[in-house]
């Protein structure tokens, strides 16, 4: 099947070096974001605005190895008020994908030509959502190691806010006081060999946030729009600067809507309760199985019915029921999906 991919980029100056460099950047991104091989390219039609006439952009295509495709160059009509110093390309490729699945590329100043497409462009991220106890965090860490990606534990960020409230006597249902405290909360994320460490006001709280009381506080503060706005901005910055595996409740539906891979993990309540009990047992913490089930059901209800970005399945997510599956089996399923994507 033949498909057409559109691309555009602006140059800083009308020189051979600048035109060739930017053309290479645009073509490389088109190839990378669509998972193409150079041999898949059938033809490219280049156009340049009238203020770019120092050289042909086709020369850059030849330099990166596109030697068999048909290359054509044309000068655009001048329209008053149009974008200046712009290089465009219409790339025809042979692929098994459908036209609607092609990623069109608009870079630098050309982004303003199609902001709708720019905002939808895929980023190198694996977004894993699901209810408590579905295995998100455990499998996310394994996946990140296999792919060589950063693992970003978003739940830890909400736990840090919850911990601040508990330590400072702020009621977790007191939205007004929590919002007032946000300017006093400084959360910093660092990665040590791909492992996330989180600090709260310059204190490492990576282990301290893993208590049940902090988890419950995190669930409550996560429903406050101002808290989510603060942390989602942090999460998106991490994804913009790194290839990430990110897990949470609304990663695929809200935080990283343009993640290349979206997974929704689920499991029966009894299965998730057993996993939670095993986790507590390994830490030497006493528990009551029936209470654990009750807490999970309450958490599910709260997460799925909260007003701000409730837990739900993204339209383009792959759902995996982890009931009866080992972590290794879940990991392999996700890796298989990731390779296809």
Tab-separated table of C-alpha atoms in Angstrom:
chain	number	residue	atom	x	y	z
A	1	UNK	CA	0.000	0.000	0.000
A	2	UNK	CA	1.280	3.461	-0.895
A	3	UNK	CA	0.827	6.284	1.627
A	4	UNK	CA	1.869	9.921	1.700
A	5	UNK	CA	3.566	11.573	4.659
A	6	UNK	CA	3.722	15.355	4.944
A	7	UNK	CA	6.596	17.197	6.521
A	8	UNK	CA	7.653	20.802	7.048
A	9	UNK	CA	10.477	22.630	8.806
A	10	UNK	CA	11.843	26.156	8.872
A	11	UNK	CA	15.449	27.157	8.195
A	12	UNK	CA	17.382	29.814	10.060
A	13	UNK	CA	19.047	31.273	6.976
A	14	UNK	CA	19.202	30.965	3.193
A	15	UNK	CA	22.398	28.949	2.885
A	16	UNK	CA	23.292	25.530	1.509
A	17	UNK	CA	24.420	24.230	4.881
A	18	UNK	CA	21.289	25.402	6.689
A	19	UNK	CA	18.855	24.116	4.054
A	20	UNK	CA	20.572	20.726	3.885
A	21	UNK	CA	20.813	20.373	7.675
A	22	UNK	CA	17.136	21.125	8.251
A	23	UNK	CA	16.034	18.903	5.378
A	24	UNK	CA	17.981	16.013	6.922
A	25	UNK	CA	16.391	16.674	10.327
A	26	UNK	CA	12.904	16.612	8.799
A	27	UNK	CA	13.475	13.469	6.716
A	28	UNK	CA	15.144	11.621	9.586
A	29	UNK	CA	12.176	12.382	11.863
A	30	UNK	CA	9.701	11.237	9.185
A	31	UNK	CA	11.579	7.951	8.817
A	32	UNK	CA	11.992	7.409	12.563
A	33	UNK	CA	8.477	8.327	13.687
A	34	UNK	CA	6.875	6.105	11.046
A	35	UNK	CA	9.203	3.138	11.514
A	36	UNK	CA	10.386	3.273	7.896
A	37	UNK	CA	13.418	1.993	6.077
A	38	UNK	CA	14.986	4.195	3.407
A	39	UNK	CA	14.041	1.518	0.837
A	40	UNK	CA	10.346	2.134	1.645
A	41	UNK	CA	10.505	5.640	0.144
A	42	UNK	CA	9.162	5.790	-3.415
A	43	UNK	CA	9.300	9.510	-4.099
A	44	UNK	CA	9.633	12.910	-2.440
A	45	UNK	CA	8.283	16.216	-3.673
A	46	UNK	CA	10.095	19.134	-2.016
A	47	UNK	CA	8.878	22.712	-2.043
A	48	UNK	CA	10.563	25.797	-0.610
A	49	UNK	CA	9.334	29.309	0.012
A	50	UNK	CA	10.849	31.931	-2.305
A	51	UNK	CA	13.322	33.151	0.317
A	52	UNK	CA	15.121	29.758	0.217
A	53	UNK	CA	16.945	29.470	-3.113
A	54	UNK	CA	20.556	28.757	-2.169
A	55	UNK	CA	20.315	25.067	-3.047
A	56	UNK	CA	17.991	22.130	-3.700
A	57	UNK	CA	16.788	20.224	-0.592
A	58	UNK	CA	16.944	17.021	-2.649
A	59	UNK	CA	20.722	17.058	-2.240
A	60	UNK	CA	20.256	16.408	1.504
A	61	UNK	CA	18.058	13.390	0.740
A	62	UNK	CA	20.800	11.871	-1.399
A	63	UNK	CA	23.355	12.498	1.354
A	64	UNK	CA	21.403	10.421	3.883
A	65	UNK	CA	21.085	7.504	1.460
A	66	UNK	CA	17.795	8.130	-0.349
A	67	UNK	CA	19.248	7.333	-3.781
A	68	UNK	CA	16.606	5.176	-5.486
A	69	UNK	CA	13.524	7.299	-4.843
A	70	UNK	CA	12.284	9.891	-7.309
A	71	UNK	CA	13.082	13.382	-6.000
A	72	UNK	CA	11.526	16.614	-7.264
A	73	UNK	CA	11.877	20.218	-6.131
A	74	UNK	CA	9.579	23.185	-6.702
A	75	UNK	CA	9.243	26.761	-5.498
A	76	UNK	CA	6.047	27.741	-3.731
A	77	UNK	CA	3.745	30.552	-4.728
A	78	UNK	CA	4.221	33.668	-2.639
A	79	UNK	CA	1.259	34.447	-0.422
A	80	UNK	CA	1.354	37.577	1.693
A	81	UNK	CA	1.687	36.763	5.388
A	82	UNK	CA	2.699	33.135	4.811
A	83	UNK	CA	5.413	31.362	6.789
A	84	UNK	CA	8.940	32.352	5.776
A	85	UNK	CA	11.992	30.152	5.112
A	86	UNK	CA	9.978	26.949	5.047
A	87	UNK	CA	10.909	23.606	3.499
A	88	UNK	CA	8.078	21.159	2.865
A	89	UNK	CA	8.047	17.573	1.701
A	90	UNK	CA	5.421	15.123	0.473
A	91	UNK	CA	6.952	11.675	0.952
A	92	UNK	CA	5.324	8.713	-0.793
A	93	UNK	CA	6.140	5.391	0.847
A	94	UNK	CA	5.298	1.724	0.479
A	95	UNK	CA	4.005	0.352	3.779
A	96	UNK	CA	1.589	-2.078	5.379
A	97	UNK	CA	0.111	0.748	7.449
A	98	UNK	CA	-2.986	2.712	6.528
A	99	UNK	CA	-2.865	6.381	5.555
A	100	UNK	CA	-4.594	7.428	8.771
A	101	UNK	CA	-1.787	5.828	10.796
A	102	UNK	CA	0.954	7.942	9.205
A	103	UNK	CA	2.712	10.453	11.450
A	104	UNK	CA	3.093	13.806	9.693
A	105	UNK	CA	6.015	15.901	10.899
A	106	UNK	CA	6.041	19.660	11.520
A	107	UNK	CA	9.185	21.022	13.162
A	108	UNK	CA	10.562	24.331	14.432
A	109	UNK	CA	8.588	27.320	13.106
A	110	UNK	CA	6.518	25.036	10.872
A	111	UNK	CA	4.708	23.718	13.937
A	112	UNK	CA	2.269	26.605	13.693
A	113	UNK	CA	1.087	25.349	10.295
A	114	UNK	CA	-0.603	22.310	11.823
A	115	UNK	CA	-0.796	22.553	15.630
A	116	UNK	CA	-3.462	19.827	15.595
A	117	UNK	CA	-0.995	17.373	14.089
A	118	UNK	CA	1.935	18.516	16.243
A	119	UNK	CA	-0.062	17.918	19.415
A	120	UNK	CA	-0.983	14.431	18.256
A	121	UNK	CA	2.495	13.345	17.207
A	122	UNK	CA	3.656	10.245	19.012
A	123	UNK	CA	6.350	10.307	21.676
A	124	UNK	CA	8.611	7.433	22.659
A	125	UNK	CA	6.702	6.399	25.754
A	126	UNK	CA	4.922	3.346	27.138
A	127	UNK	CA	1.892	4.427	29.165
A	128	UNK	CA	0.573	1.802	31.600
A	129	UNK	CA	-2.707	2.395	33.410
A	130	UNK	CA	-4.840	0.224	35.651
A	131	UNK	CA	-6.385	-0.163	39.114
A	132	UNK	CA	-4.491	-0.795	42.347
A	133	UNK	CA	-2.786	-4.173	42.492
A	134	UNK	CA	-2.913	-4.857	38.761
A	135	UNK	CA	0.880	-5.047	38.623
A	136	UNK	CA	1.557	-1.726	36.911
A	137	UNK	CA	4.609	-0.599	38.852
A	138	UNK	CA	6.324	-3.978	38.955
A	139	UNK	CA	5.964	-4.678	35.261
A	140	UNK	CA	6.733	-1.045	34.329
A	141	UNK	CA	10.132	-1.335	36.018
A	142	UNK	CA	10.886	-4.565	34.159
A	143	UNK	CA	9.780	-3.118	30.821
A	144	UNK	CA	11.910	-0.010	31.291
A	145	UNK	CA	15.014	-2.160	31.871
A	146	UNK	CA	14.310	-4.295	28.797
A	147	UNK	CA	13.826	-1.236	26.574
A	148	UNK	CA	16.524	0.903	28.152
A	149	UNK	CA	13.907	3.547	29.015
A	150	UNK	CA	13.492	5.648	32.152
A	151	UNK	CA	10.848	4.374	34.582
A	152	UNK	CA	8.752	7.281	35.863
A	153	UNK	CA	6.624	6.330	38.864
A	154	UNK	CA	3.885	8.958	38.821
A	155	UNK	CA	2.188	7.487	41.871
A	156	UNK	CA	5.289	8.335	43.895
A	157	UNK	CA	4.760	12.006	43.104
A	158	UNK	CA	1.209	11.976	44.478
A	159	UNK	CA	2.441	10.005	47.462
A	160	UNK	CA	4.979	12.759	48.136
A	161	UNK	CA	2.176	15.332	48.286
A	162	UNK	CA	0.191	12.997	50.543
A	163	UNK	CA	3.205	12.550	52.818
A	164	UNK	CA	3.635	16.316	53.102
A	165	UNK	CA	0.015	16.659	54.207
A	166	UNK	CA	0.335	13.897	56.816
A	167	UNK	CA	3.614	15.269	58.191
A	168	UNK	CA	2.265	18.799	58.435
A	169	UNK	CA	-1.144	18.071	59.916
A	170	UNK	CA	-3.093	18.984	56.788
A	171	UNK	CA	-6.318	17.008	56.459
A	172	UNK	CA	-6.431	14.989	53.224
A	173	UNK	CA	-10.039	16.098	52.690
A	174	UNK	CA	-9.172	19.749	53.271
A	175	UNK	CA	-8.753	20.792	49.632
A	176	UNK	CA	-8.368	24.475	50.430
A	177	UNK	CA	-5.457	23.925	52.833
A	178	UNK	CA	-3.766	21.487	50.450
A	179	UNK	CA	-3.984	23.973	47.575
A	180	UNK	CA	-2.535	26.731	49.788
A	181	UNK	CA	0.363	24.413	50.704
A	182	UNK	CA	1.344	23.598	47.093
A	183	UNK	CA	3.837	26.501	46.766
A	184	UNK	CA	5.631	25.037	49.794
A	185	UNK	CA	5.940	21.585	48.237
A	186	UNK	CA	9.054	21.041	46.151
A	187	UNK	CA	9.236	17.625	44.504
A	188	UNK	CA	12.393	16.636	42.662
A	189	UNK	CA	12.886	13.535	40.536
A	190	UNK	CA	16.309	12.098	39.780
A	191	UNK	CA	17.296	8.910	38.000
A	192	UNK	CA	20.180	6.736	39.162
A	193	UNK	CA	20.944	4.169	36.445
A	194	UNK	CA	17.331	4.427	35.339
A	195	UNK	CA	15.978	4.038	38.894
A	196	UNK	CA	13.783	6.870	40.139
A	197	UNK	CA	14.600	8.605	43.403
A	198	UNK	CA	12.146	11.182	44.702
A	199	UNK	CA	12.819	13.958	47.166
A	200	UNK	CA	10.366	16.155	49.026
A	201	UNK	CA	11.762	19.561	49.984
A	202	UNK	CA	15.326	18.258	49.525
A	203	UNK	CA	14.717	15.109	51.615
A	204	UNK	CA	14.855	11.693	49.927
A	205	UNK	CA	11.490	10.041	50.630
A	206	UNK	CA	11.702	7.180	48.123
A	207	UNK	CA	11.130	4.549	50.815
A	208	UNK	CA	9.105	6.675	53.236
A	209	UNK	CA	6.202	7.123	50.803
A	210	UNK	CA	5.529	3.372	50.537
A	211	UNK	CA	3.213	3.041	53.543
A	212	UNK	CA	-0.513	2.296	53.317
A	213	UNK	CA	-1.443	5.560	55.024
A	214	UNK	CA	0.530	7.542	52.465
A	215	UNK	CA	-1.090	5.536	49.631
A	216	UNK	CA	-4.555	6.437	50.923
A	217	UNK	CA	-3.576	10.101	51.256
A	218	UNK	CA	-2.181	10.058	47.704
A	219	UNK	CA	-5.489	8.779	46.331
A	220	UNK	CA	-7.349	11.671	47.955
A	221	UNK	CA	-4.977	14.494	46.985
A	222	UNK	CA	-4.783	13.131	43.423
A	223	UNK	CA	-8.418	14.136	42.931
A	224	UNK	CA	-7.628	17.824	43.478
A	225	UNK	CA	-7.269	19.602	40.095
A	226	UNK	CA	-4.520	21.952	41.297
A	227	UNK	CA	-2.413	19.028	42.544
A	228	UNK	CA	-2.844	17.157	39.282
A	229	UNK	CA	-1.968	20.251	37.253
A	230	UNK	CA	1.278	20.684	39.172
A	231	UNK	CA	2.382	17.057	38.876
A	232	UNK	CA	1.177	16.401	35.333
A	233	UNK	CA	3.385	19.268	34.163
A	234	UNK	CA	6.348	17.594	35.880
A	235	UNK	CA	5.478	14.218	34.349
A	236	UNK	CA	5.194	15.611	30.836
A	237	UNK	CA	8.563	17.343	31.149
A	238	UNK	CA	10.138	14.011	32.100
A	239	UNK	CA	8.573	12.376	29.018
A	240	UNK	CA	9.671	15.235	26.757
A	241	UNK	CA	13.302	14.798	27.761
A	242	UNK	CA	13.497	11.009	28.097
A	243	UNK	CA	12.197	7.803	26.603
A	244	UNK	CA	9.918	6.658	29.404
A	245	UNK	CA	7.747	3.919	30.784
A	246	UNK	CA	5.145	5.655	32.932
A	247	UNK	CA	2.403	4.057	35.006
A	248	UNK	CA	-0.571	5.472	36.866
A	249	UNK	CA	-4.334	5.957	36.588
A	250	UNK	CA	-4.621	8.426	33.701
A	251	UNK	CA	-1.324	8.277	31.815
A	252	UNK	CA	-2.760	7.172	28.477
A	253	UNK	CA	-5.975	9.163	28.799
A	254	UNK	CA	-4.533	12.454	30.025
A	255	UNK	CA	-0.842	12.778	30.902
A	256	UNK	CA	0.666	11.243	27.745
A	257	UNK	CA	-2.163	11.117	25.244
A	258	UNK	CA	0.409	10.868	22.448
A	259	UNK	CA	2.349	7.919	23.910
A	260	UNK	CA	3.305	5.467	21.191
A	261	UNK	CA	2.236	2.472	23.312
A	262	UNK	CA	-0.701	2.406	25.743
A	263	UNK	CA	-1.460	-0.532	28.026
A	264	UNK	CA	-4.310	-1.029	30.476
A	265	UNK	CA	-3.644	-3.736	33.072
A	266	UNK	CA	-6.478	-5.279	35.046
A	267	UNK	CA	-7.080	-8.278	37.307
A	268	UNK	CA	-9.807	-9.740	39.467
A	269	UNK	CA	-10.181	-8.142	42.897
A	270	UNK	CA	-9.226	-11.364	44.704
A	271	UNK	CA	-6.049	-11.645	42.665
A	272	UNK	CA	-5.061	-8.069	43.418
A	273	UNK	CA	-5.781	-8.564	47.116
A	274	UNK	CA	-3.499	-11.609	47.229
A	275	UNK	CA	-0.702	-9.641	45.603
A	276	UNK	CA	-1.107	-6.857	48.147
A	277	UNK	CA	-1.041	-9.355	51.005
A	278	UNK	CA	2.123	-10.971	49.648
A	279	UNK	CA	3.740	-7.563	49.381
A	280	UNK	CA	2.893	-6.685	52.982
A	281	UNK	CA	3.985	-10.124	54.189
A	282	UNK	CA	7.393	-9.733	52.553
A	283	UNK	CA	7.796	-6.437	54.409
A	284	UNK	CA	6.778	-8.032	57.716
A	285	UNK	CA	3.604	-5.953	57.954
A	286	UNK	CA	0.497	-7.569	59.449
A	287	UNK	CA	-2.757	-7.454	57.482
A	288	UNK	CA	-6.325	-8.693	57.281
A	289	UNK	CA	-7.254	-10.217	53.907
A	290	UNK	CA	-10.902	-9.121	54.069
A	291	UNK	CA	-9.891	-5.570	54.905
A	292	UNK	CA	-7.472	-5.554	51.984
A	293	UNK	CA	-10.270	-6.584	49.605
A	294	UNK	CA	-12.523	-3.896	51.047
A	295	UNK	CA	-9.813	-1.241	50.626
A	296	UNK	CA	-9.184	-2.248	47.004
A	297	UNK	CA	-12.886	-2.107	46.121
A	298	UNK	CA	-13.181	1.313	47.741
A	299	UNK	CA	-10.057	2.524	45.913
A	300	UNK	CA	-11.432	1.265	42.577
A	301	UNK	CA	-14.719	3.035	43.120
A	302	UNK	CA	-12.991	6.249	44.098
A	303	UNK	CA	-10.518	6.210	41.189
A	304	UNK	CA	-13.136	5.362	38.551
A	305	UNK	CA	-15.662	7.961	39.743
A	306	UNK	CA	-13.505	10.928	40.681
A	307	UNK	CA	-14.388	14.096	38.795
A	308	UNK	CA	-10.868	14.864	37.550
A	309	UNK	CA	-9.383	12.404	35.028
A	310	UNK	CA	-10.937	9.213	36.424
A	311	UNK	CA	-9.415	5.794	35.830
A	312	UNK	CA	-10.556	4.572	32.410
A	313	UNK	CA	-9.301	2.709	29.348
A	314	UNK	CA	-7.823	4.882	26.589
A	315	UNK	CA	-9.416	4.269	23.203
A	316	UNK	CA	-6.111	3.159	21.684
A	317	UNK	CA	-4.920	1.116	24.679
A	318	UNK	CA	-4.384	-2.641	24.688
A	319	UNK	CA	-6.145	-4.271	27.653
A	320	UNK	CA	-4.354	-7.128	29.415
A	321	UNK	CA	-6.062	-9.168	32.139
A	322	UNK	CA	-3.217	-10.227	34.432
A	323	UNK	CA	-5.312	-12.651	36.512
A	324	UNK	CA	-3.391	-15.901	36.746
A	325	UNK	CA	-0.411	-14.515	34.822
A	326	UNK	CA	3.097	-14.235	36.174
A	327	UNK	CA	4.940	-10.923	36.006
A	328	UNK	CA	7.222	-12.481	33.388
A	329	UNK	CA	4.232	-13.388	31.216
A	330	UNK	CA	2.772	-9.879	31.494
A	331	UNK	CA	6.167	-8.359	30.691
A	332	UNK	CA	6.520	-10.493	27.560
A	333	UNK	CA	3.027	-9.546	26.382
A	334	UNK	CA	3.800	-5.847	26.708
A	335	UNK	CA	7.190	-6.217	25.005
A	336	UNK	CA	5.487	-7.972	22.097
A	337	UNK	CA	2.971	-5.140	21.798
A	338	UNK	CA	5.765	-2.561	22.030
A	339	UNK	CA	7.711	-4.180	19.214
A	340	UNK	CA	4.629	-4.141	16.982
A	341	UNK	CA	4.061	-0.466	17.727
